[in-house]
PDB file of C-alpha atoms in Angstrom:
ATOM      1  CA  MET A   1      -3.274 -53.507 -27.811  1.00 61.00           C
ATOM      2  CA  ALA A   2      -4.773 -50.580 -25.926  1.00 63.00           C
ATOM      3  CA  LYS A   3      -1.301 -49.567 -24.684  1.00 77.00           C
ATOM      4  CA  GLN A   4       0.084 -49.732 -28.208  1.00 80.00           C
ATOM      5  CA  LEU A   5      -2.677 -47.455 -29.442  1.00 84.00           C
ATOM      6  CA  GLU A   6      -1.919 -44.975 -26.645  1.00 86.00           C
ATOM      7  CA  LYS A   7       1.725 -45.167 -27.469  1.00 85.00           C
ATOM      8  CA  ASP A   8       1.109 -44.488 -31.161  1.00 86.00           C
ATOM      9  CA  LYS A   9      -1.068 -41.492 -30.259  1.00 88.00           C
ATOM     10  CA  ALA A  10       1.609 -40.223 -27.877  1.00 87.00           C
ATOM     11  CA  ILE A  11       4.255 -40.416 -30.595  1.00 86.00           C
ATOM     12  CA  LYS A  12       2.046 -38.527 -33.081  1.00 87.00           C
ATOM     13  CA  LEU A  13       1.257 -35.818 -30.532  1.00 86.00           C
ATOM     14  CA  ARG A  14       4.929 -35.453 -29.684  1.00 83.00           C
ATOM     15  CA  LYS A  15       5.892 -35.055 -33.267  1.00 83.00           C
ATOM     16  CA  LYS A  16       3.387 -32.240 -33.458  1.00 83.00           C
ATOM     17  CA  GLY A  17       5.169 -30.427 -30.679  1.00 80.00           C
ATOM     18  CA  GLU A  18       3.037 -31.363 -27.642  1.00 83.00           C
ATOM     19  CA  SER A  19       4.654 -31.475 -24.221  1.00 82.00           C
ATOM     20  CA  ILE A  20       4.850 -34.667 -22.089  1.00 83.00           C
ATOM     21  CA  SER A  21       2.493 -33.040 -19.599  1.00 84.00           C
ATOM     22  CA  GLU A  22      -0.058 -32.198 -22.310  1.00 85.00           C
ATOM     23  CA  ILE A  23       0.144 -35.704 -23.858  1.00 86.00           C
ATOM     24  CA  SER A  24      -0.338 -37.212 -20.401  1.00 88.00           C
ATOM     25  CA  ARG A  25      -3.445 -35.088 -19.906  1.00 87.00           C
ATOM     26  CA  ILE A  26      -4.940 -35.817 -23.357  1.00 88.00           C
ATOM     27  CA  LEU A  27      -4.427 -39.628 -23.116  1.00 88.00           C
ATOM     28  CA  GLY A  28      -5.087 -39.984 -19.433  1.00 89.00           C
ATOM     29  CA  VAL A  29      -1.878 -41.814 -18.725  1.00 88.00           C
ATOM     30  CA  SER A  30       1.064 -41.090 -16.472  1.00 89.00           C
ATOM     31  CA  LYS A  31       3.866 -38.715 -17.406  1.00 86.00           C
ATOM     32  CA  GLY A  32       6.342 -41.551 -16.795  1.00 88.00           C
ATOM     33  CA  SER A  33       4.716 -43.766 -19.456  1.00 89.00           C
ATOM     34  CA  VAL A  34       4.591 -40.909 -21.961  1.00 88.00           C
ATOM     35  CA  SER A  35       8.224 -40.065 -21.302  1.00 87.00           C
ATOM     36  CA  VAL A  36       9.258 -43.668 -22.070  1.00 88.00           C
ATOM     37  CA  TRP A  37       7.123 -43.858 -25.218  1.00 87.00           C
ATOM     38  CA  VAL A  38       8.392 -40.655 -26.856  1.00 85.00           C
ATOM     39  CA  ARG A  39      12.053 -40.627 -25.688  1.00 84.00           C
ATOM     40  CA  ASP A  40      13.286 -41.597 -29.173  1.00 80.00           C
ATOM     41  CA  VAL A  41      10.957 -39.297 -31.117  1.00 80.00           C
ATOM     42  CA  ILE A  42      12.783 -36.811 -33.351  1.00 76.00           C
ATOM     43  CA  ILE A  43      10.908 -33.504 -33.294  1.00 74.00           C
ATOM     44  CA  SER A  44      10.994 -31.270 -36.403  1.00 76.00           C
ATOM     45  CA  ALA A  45      12.296 -27.729 -36.093  1.00 73.00           C
ATOM     46  CA  SER A  46       8.902 -26.245 -36.471  1.00 74.00           C
ATOM     47  CA  ALA A  47       7.367 -28.580 -33.833  1.00 74.00           C
ATOM     48  CA  LEU A  48      10.281 -27.854 -31.529  1.00 73.00           C
ATOM     49  CA  ASN A  49       9.611 -24.151 -31.848  1.00 76.00           C
ATOM     50  CA  LEU A  50       5.991 -24.730 -31.049  1.00 75.00           C
ATOM     51  CA  LEU A  51       6.931 -26.799 -28.031  1.00 71.00           C
ATOM     52  CA  LYS A  52       9.259 -24.056 -26.784  1.00 73.00           C
ATOM     53  CA  SER A  53       6.596 -21.472 -27.301  1.00 75.00           C
ATOM     54  CA  LYS A  54       4.025 -23.512 -25.277  1.00 73.00           C
ATOM     55  CA  ILE A  55       6.543 -24.034 -22.510  1.00 69.00           C
ATOM     56  CA  LYS A  56       7.229 -20.327 -22.354  1.00 69.00           C
ATOM     57  CA  ILE A  57       3.503 -19.441 -22.328  1.00 65.00           C
ATOM     58  CA  ASN A  58       2.746 -22.105 -19.665  1.00 67.00           C
ATOM     59  CA  GLY A  59       5.695 -20.893 -17.636  1.00 63.00           C
ATOM     60  CA  HIS A  60       4.322 -17.337 -17.795  1.00 57.00           C
ATOM     61  CA  ALA A  61       0.861 -18.566 -16.810  1.00 59.00           C
ATOM     62  CA  GLY A  62       2.352 -20.512 -14.001  1.00 64.00           C
ATOM     63  CA  ARG A  63       4.168 -17.430 -12.678  1.00 64.00           C
ATOM     64  CA  ILE A  64       1.017 -15.440 -12.846  1.00 57.00           C
ATOM     65  CA  LYS A  65      -0.906 -18.138 -11.066  1.00 66.00           C
ATOM     66  CA  GLY A  66       1.869 -18.305  -8.385  1.00 69.00           C
ATOM     67  CA  ALA A  67       1.849 -14.519  -7.929  1.00 65.00           C
ATOM     68  CA  CYS A  68      -1.945 -14.550  -7.540  1.00 68.00           C
ATOM     69  CA  ALA A  69      -1.681 -17.359  -4.955  1.00 74.00           C
ATOM     70  CA  ASN A  70       1.029 -15.410  -3.037  1.00 78.00           C
ATOM     71  CA  GLN A  71      -1.069 -12.225  -3.150  1.00 76.00           C
ATOM     72  CA  GLN A  72      -4.036 -14.157  -1.788  1.00 80.00           C
ATOM     73  CA  LYS A  73      -1.932 -15.591   0.997  1.00 84.00           C
ATOM     74  CA  LYS A  74      -0.767 -12.023   1.887  1.00 82.00           C
ATOM     75  CA  THR A  75      -4.305 -10.771   1.822  1.00 80.00           C
ATOM     76  CA  ASP A  76      -5.525 -13.657   4.106  1.00 85.00           C
ATOM     77  CA  ALA A  77      -2.620 -13.064   6.477  1.00 88.00           C
ATOM     78  CA  LEU A  78      -3.333  -9.321   6.721  1.00 85.00           C
ATOM     79  CA  GLU A  79      -7.000  -9.957   7.285  1.00 90.00           C
ATOM     80  CA  SER A  80      -6.266 -12.458   9.997  1.00 91.00           C
ATOM     81  CA  ALA A  81      -3.794 -10.069  11.631  1.00 92.00           C
ATOM     82  CA  PHE A  82      -6.436  -7.279  11.496  1.00 88.00           C
ATOM     83  CA  ARG A  83      -9.057  -9.495  13.177  1.00 91.00           C
ATOM     84  CA  HIS A  84      -6.587 -10.441  15.862  1.00 92.00           C
ATOM     85  CA  ALA A  85      -5.715  -6.800  16.405  1.00 90.00           C
ATOM     86  CA  VAL A  86      -9.374  -5.793  16.764  1.00 89.00           C
ATOM     87  CA  SER A  87      -9.847  -8.571  19.341  1.00 90.00           C
ATOM     88  CA  ALA A  88      -6.687  -7.806  21.224  1.00 90.00           C
ATOM     89  CA  LEU A  89      -6.982  -3.986  21.294  1.00 88.00           C
ATOM     90  CA  GLY A  90     -10.682  -3.616  21.896  1.00 87.00           C
ATOM     91  CA  ASN A  91     -11.927  -0.016  22.303  1.00 89.00           C
ATOM     92  CA  LEU A  92      -9.364   2.622  22.912  1.00 88.00           C
ATOM     93  CA  THR A  93      -9.543   4.265  26.344  1.00 91.00           C
ATOM     94  CA  GLU A  94      -8.946   8.011  26.800  1.00 92.00           C
ATOM     95  CA  ARG A  95      -5.527   7.201  28.136  1.00 94.00           C
ATOM     96  CA  ASP A  96      -4.734   5.018  25.117  1.00 94.00           C
ATOM     97  CA  LEU A  97      -5.702   7.829  22.831  1.00 94.00           C
ATOM     98  CA  LEU A  98      -3.660  10.297  24.804  1.00 96.00           C
ATOM     99  CA  LEU A  99      -0.524   8.179  24.735  1.00 95.00           C
ATOM    100  CA  LEU A 100      -0.848   7.373  21.003  1.00 95.00           C
ATOM    101  CA  GLY A 101      -1.404  11.028  20.095  1.00 96.00           C
ATOM    102  CA  ILE A 102       1.626  12.107  22.060  1.00 96.00           C
ATOM    103  CA  GLY A 103       3.693   9.325  20.484  1.00 95.00           C
ATOM    104  CA  LEU A 104       2.622  10.389  16.987  1.00 95.00           C
ATOM    105  CA  PHE A 105       3.473  14.041  17.646  1.00 97.00           C
ATOM    106  CA  TRP A 106       6.804  12.949  19.201  1.00 95.00           C
ATOM    107  CA  ALA A 107       7.611  11.169  15.968  1.00 93.00           C
ATOM    108  CA  GLU A 108       6.119  13.541  13.297  1.00 92.00           C
ATOM    109  CA  GLY A 109       5.301  16.771  15.007  1.00 95.00           C
ATOM    110  CA  ASN A 110       7.240  20.047  15.122  1.00 94.00           C
ATOM    111  CA  LYS A 111       8.929  20.240  18.507  1.00 93.00           C
ATOM    112  CA  LYS A 112      10.454  23.645  17.912  1.00 91.00           C
ATOM    113  CA  GLY A 113       8.826  27.073  18.033  1.00 88.00           C
ATOM    114  CA  SER A 114       5.641  27.853  19.938  1.00 90.00           C
ATOM    115  CA  ARG A 115       2.790  26.542  17.809  1.00 94.00           C
ATOM    116  CA  PHE A 116       1.310  23.126  17.049  1.00 97.00           C
ATOM    117  CA  VAL A 117       2.302  21.736  13.644  1.00 96.00           C
ATOM    118  CA  PHE A 118       1.880  18.048  12.629  1.00 97.00           C
ATOM    119  CA  SER A 119       2.970  16.919   9.141  1.00 96.00           C
ATOM    120  CA  ASN A 120       2.194  13.698   7.316  1.00 96.00           C
ATOM    121  CA  SER A 121       0.911  12.405   3.955  1.00 94.00           C
ATOM    122  CA  ASP A 122      -1.095   9.566   5.499  1.00 95.00           C
ATOM    123  CA  PRO A 123      -4.757  10.704   5.833  1.00 95.00           C
ATOM    124  CA  GLY A 124      -5.424   8.010   8.449  1.00 95.00           C
ATOM    125  CA  MET A 125      -2.695   9.410  10.648  1.00 96.00           C
ATOM    126  CA  ILE A 126      -3.891  12.970  10.191  1.00 97.00           C
ATOM    127  CA  LEU A 127      -7.439  11.895  11.124  1.00 97.00           C
ATOM    128  CA  PHE A 128      -6.153  10.151  14.222  1.00 96.00           C
ATOM    129  CA  MET A 129      -4.252  13.232  15.261  1.00 97.00           C
ATOM    130  CA  ILE A 130      -7.437  15.343  14.852  1.00 97.00           C
ATOM    131  CA  LYS A 131      -9.324  12.837  17.066  1.00 96.00           C
ATOM    132  CA  PHE A 132      -6.517  13.126  19.710  1.00 97.00           C
ATOM    133  CA  LEU A 133      -6.650  16.890  19.594  1.00 97.00           C
ATOM    134  CA  LYS A 134     -10.392  17.049  20.062  1.00 96.00           C
ATOM    135  CA  HIS A 135     -10.868  14.260  22.646  1.00 95.00           C
ATOM    136  CA  CYS A 136      -7.713  14.797  24.731  1.00 95.00           C
ATOM    137  CA  MET A 137      -6.623  18.388  24.158  1.00 96.00           C
ATOM    138  CA  GLY A 138      -9.986  20.116  23.935  1.00 95.00           C
ATOM    139  CA  VAL A 139      -9.361  21.523  20.511  1.00 96.00           C
ATOM    140  CA  VAL A 140     -12.535  22.593  18.582  1.00 96.00           C
ATOM    141  CA  HIS A 141     -12.889  21.841  14.866  1.00 95.00           C
ATOM    142  CA  ASP A 142     -13.130  25.544  13.935  1.00 95.00           C
ATOM    143  CA  ASP A 143      -9.625  26.112  15.272  1.00 96.00           C
ATOM    144  CA  LEU A 144      -8.130  23.579  12.820  1.00 97.00           C
ATOM    145  CA  TYR A 145      -6.504  24.668   9.593  1.00 96.00           C
ATOM    146  CA  ALA A 146      -3.815  23.190   7.244  1.00 97.00           C
ATOM    147  CA  SER A 147      -1.510  23.679   4.313  1.00 96.00           C
ATOM    148  CA  VAL A 148      -0.399  21.247   1.622  1.00 96.00           C
ATOM    149  CA  GLN A 149       3.016  20.798   0.115  1.00 95.00           C
ATOM    150  CA  ILE A 150       3.697  18.765  -3.016  1.00 93.00           C
ATOM    151  CA  ASN A 151       6.115  18.436  -5.942  1.00 91.00           C
ATOM    152  CA  GLN A 152       5.648  20.883  -8.797  1.00 90.00           C
ATOM    153  CA  ILE A 153       4.878  17.989 -11.200  1.00 89.00           C
ATOM    154  CA  HIS A 154       1.428  17.815  -9.576  1.00 91.00           C
ATOM    155  CA  GLN A 155       0.590  21.447 -10.384  1.00 91.00           C
ATOM    156  CA  SER A 156      -2.195  20.514 -12.825  1.00 91.00           C
ATOM    157  CA  ARG A 157      -3.926  18.601  -9.983  1.00 92.00           C
ATOM    158  CA  SER A 158      -4.033  21.569  -7.593  1.00 93.00           C
ATOM    159  CA  GLU A 159      -7.846  21.823  -7.301  1.00 94.00           C
ATOM    160  CA  LYS A 160      -8.234  18.033  -6.967  1.00 94.00           C
ATOM    161  CA  ILE A 161      -5.586  17.962  -4.169  1.00 95.00           C
ATOM    162  CA  ILE A 162      -7.282  20.679  -2.097  1.00 95.00           C
ATOM    163  CA  LEU A 163     -10.766  19.167  -2.589  1.00 95.00           C
ATOM    164  CA  TYR A 164      -9.428  15.724  -1.470  1.00 96.00           C
ATOM    165  CA  TRP A 165      -8.101  17.070   1.791  1.00 96.00           C
ATOM    166  CA  CYS A 166     -11.232  19.183   2.360  1.00 96.00           C
ATOM    167  CA  LYS A 167     -13.444  16.094   2.004  1.00 96.00           C
ATOM    168  CA  THR A 168     -11.177  13.859   4.003  1.00 95.00           C
ATOM    169  CA  LEU A 169     -10.709  16.191   6.948  1.00 95.00           C
ATOM    170  CA  GLY A 170     -14.063  17.853   6.906  1.00 94.00           C
ATOM    171  CA  LEU A 171     -12.446  21.280   6.575  1.00 94.00           C
ATOM    172  CA  LYS A 172     -13.790  24.180   4.429  1.00 94.00           C
ATOM    173  CA  LYS A 173     -11.774  25.160   1.450  1.00 93.00           C
ATOM    174  CA  ASP A 174     -10.546  28.465   3.016  1.00 93.00           C
ATOM    175  CA  ARG A 175      -9.027  26.401   5.928  1.00 95.00           C
ATOM    176  CA  ILE A 176      -6.520  24.628   3.651  1.00 95.00           C
ATOM    177  CA  LEU A 177      -3.752  26.747   2.191  1.00 94.00           C
ATOM    178  CA  GLY A 178      -1.849  25.911  -0.982  1.00 90.00           C
ATOM    179  CA  PRO A 179      -0.842  23.682  -2.408  1.00 93.00           C
ATOM    180  CA  TYR A 180       2.698  24.954  -2.137  1.00 93.00           C
ATOM    181  CA  PHE A 181       4.896  23.408  -4.813  1.00 92.00           C
ATOM    182  CA  ILE A 182       8.357  22.011  -4.224  1.00 88.00           C
ATOM    183  CA  LYS A 183      10.574  23.006  -7.111  1.00 85.00           C
ATOM    184  CA  SER A 184      12.722  19.910  -7.416  1.00 77.00           C
ATOM    185  CA  LYS A 185      13.043  17.664 -10.397  1.00 69.00           C
ATOM    186  CA  SER A 186      11.287  14.331  -9.957  1.00 60.00           C
ATOM    187  CA  VAL A 187      12.888  11.795 -12.312  1.00 55.00           C
ATOM    188  CA  LYS A 188      10.996   8.688 -11.260  1.00 55.00           C
ATOM    189  CA  ILE A 189       7.360   8.227 -12.251  1.00 58.00           C
ATOM    190  CA  TYR A 190       5.478   6.555  -9.392  1.00 55.00           C
ATOM    191  CA  ASP A 191       2.521   4.255  -9.846  1.00 60.00           C
ATOM    192  CA  ASN A 192       0.481   6.271  -7.278  1.00 64.00           C
ATOM    193  CA  SER A 193       1.158   9.655  -8.842  1.00 74.00           C
ATOM    194  CA  ASP A 194      -2.570  10.180  -9.541  1.00 80.00           C
ATOM    195  CA  THR A 195      -3.562   9.271  -5.967  1.00 86.00           C
ATOM    196  CA  TYR A 196      -0.860  11.083  -4.088  1.00 91.00           C
ATOM    197  CA  TYR A 197      -2.030  14.264  -2.396  1.00 94.00           C
ATOM    198  CA  GLY A 198       1.098  15.609  -0.881  1.00 94.00           C
ATOM    199  CA  ILE A 199       2.206  16.348   2.701  1.00 95.00           C
ATOM    200  CA  LEU A 200      -0.429  18.027   4.867  1.00 96.00           C
ATOM    201  CA  ARG A 201       0.672  20.314   7.711  1.00 97.00           C
ATOM    202  CA  LEU A 202      -2.118  20.286  10.333  1.00 97.00           C
ATOM    203  CA  GLN A 203      -2.137  23.366  12.565  1.00 97.00           C
ATOM    204  CA  VAL A 204      -4.269  24.832  15.321  1.00 97.00           C
ATOM    205  CA  ARG A 205      -5.071  28.523  15.886  1.00 95.00           C
ATOM    206  CA  ARG A 206      -3.639  30.106  19.010  1.00 94.00           C
ATOM    207  CA  SER A 207      -1.880  26.920  19.863  1.00 95.00           C
ATOM    208  CA  SER A 208       1.122  27.955  22.013  1.00 95.00           C
ATOM    209  CA  ILE A 209      -0.287  26.555  25.216  1.00 96.00           C
ATOM    210  CA  LEU A 210      -1.413  23.380  23.470  1.00 96.00           C
ATOM    211  CA  HIS A 211       2.131  22.989  22.009  1.00 96.00           C
ATOM    212  CA  TYR A 212       3.734  23.377  25.424  1.00 95.00           C
ATOM    213  CA  ARG A 213       1.323  20.877  26.950  1.00 96.00           C
ATOM    214  CA  ILE A 214       2.266  18.271  24.415  1.00 96.00           C
ATOM    215  CA  LEU A 215       5.936  18.960  24.842  1.00 95.00           C
ATOM    216  CA  GLY A 216       5.423  18.515  28.551  1.00 95.00           C
ATOM    217  CA  TYR A 217       3.907  15.097  27.987  1.00 95.00           C
ATOM    218  CA  ILE A 218       6.796  14.182  25.658  1.00 95.00           C
ATOM    219  CA  ARG A 219       9.320  15.290  28.287  1.00 93.00           C
ATOM    220  CA  SER A 220       7.572  13.138  30.895  1.00 93.00           C
ATOM    221  CA  LEU A 221       7.574  10.089  28.615  1.00 90.00           C
ATOM    222  CA  SER A 222      11.242  10.690  27.672  1.00 87.00           C
ATOM    223  CA  GLY A 223      12.194  10.745  31.349  1.00 81.00           C
ATOM    224  CA  GLN A 224      10.365   7.520  31.972  1.00 72.00           C
ATOM    225  CA  SER A 225      12.073   5.807  29.065  1.00 61.00           C
ATOM    226  CA  LYS A 226      15.456   6.511  30.720  1.00 62.00           C
ATOM    227  CA  SER A 227      14.488   4.903  34.088  1.00 55.00           C
TER     228      SER A 227
END
């Protein structure tokens, strides 16, 4: 008798456009039982549209839930990797800092001419290079200066861009030149357009000897890589 009552309720719910999963949840019975009970039910056009709408909404909710779960997995994996890196690397020695600084300049620095120029848009990398210059190369903070280059579509953000780099690098406003605008048409609108602050060219006053020293280190490392 109880089963017959559940079956009757299932049929009524199905005719209203409820899904098998939802009927199963409402009645507290298995999806298999519901599927058998309602397999011969003819659903009206309006109820069928309702059912399709619910399936679409639930599918979208499921995709969002899946995306959130994947994002959380990524966040957890990155946090785990960070903790491992902190444990594995420990504190950087003077030699570690020296080699990393030379490697960064080798990749991103200007190897031509006779003055030190290091360009990048990543503030973390710029700050690391400043640390390298001070601790390993004996550069004093007052000898640092910079210039900023950015697309002309950011012209209205000029003041904000300069203030950002001043605050980030601890440099006075008169030590950062620009911004100098690149006159090229940018078709694509990026999500980070309001948080992008251009490419910063870090320089050091009277830096010819410094530049030659770093080039000497690079030449030494280059020779070792061939052996």
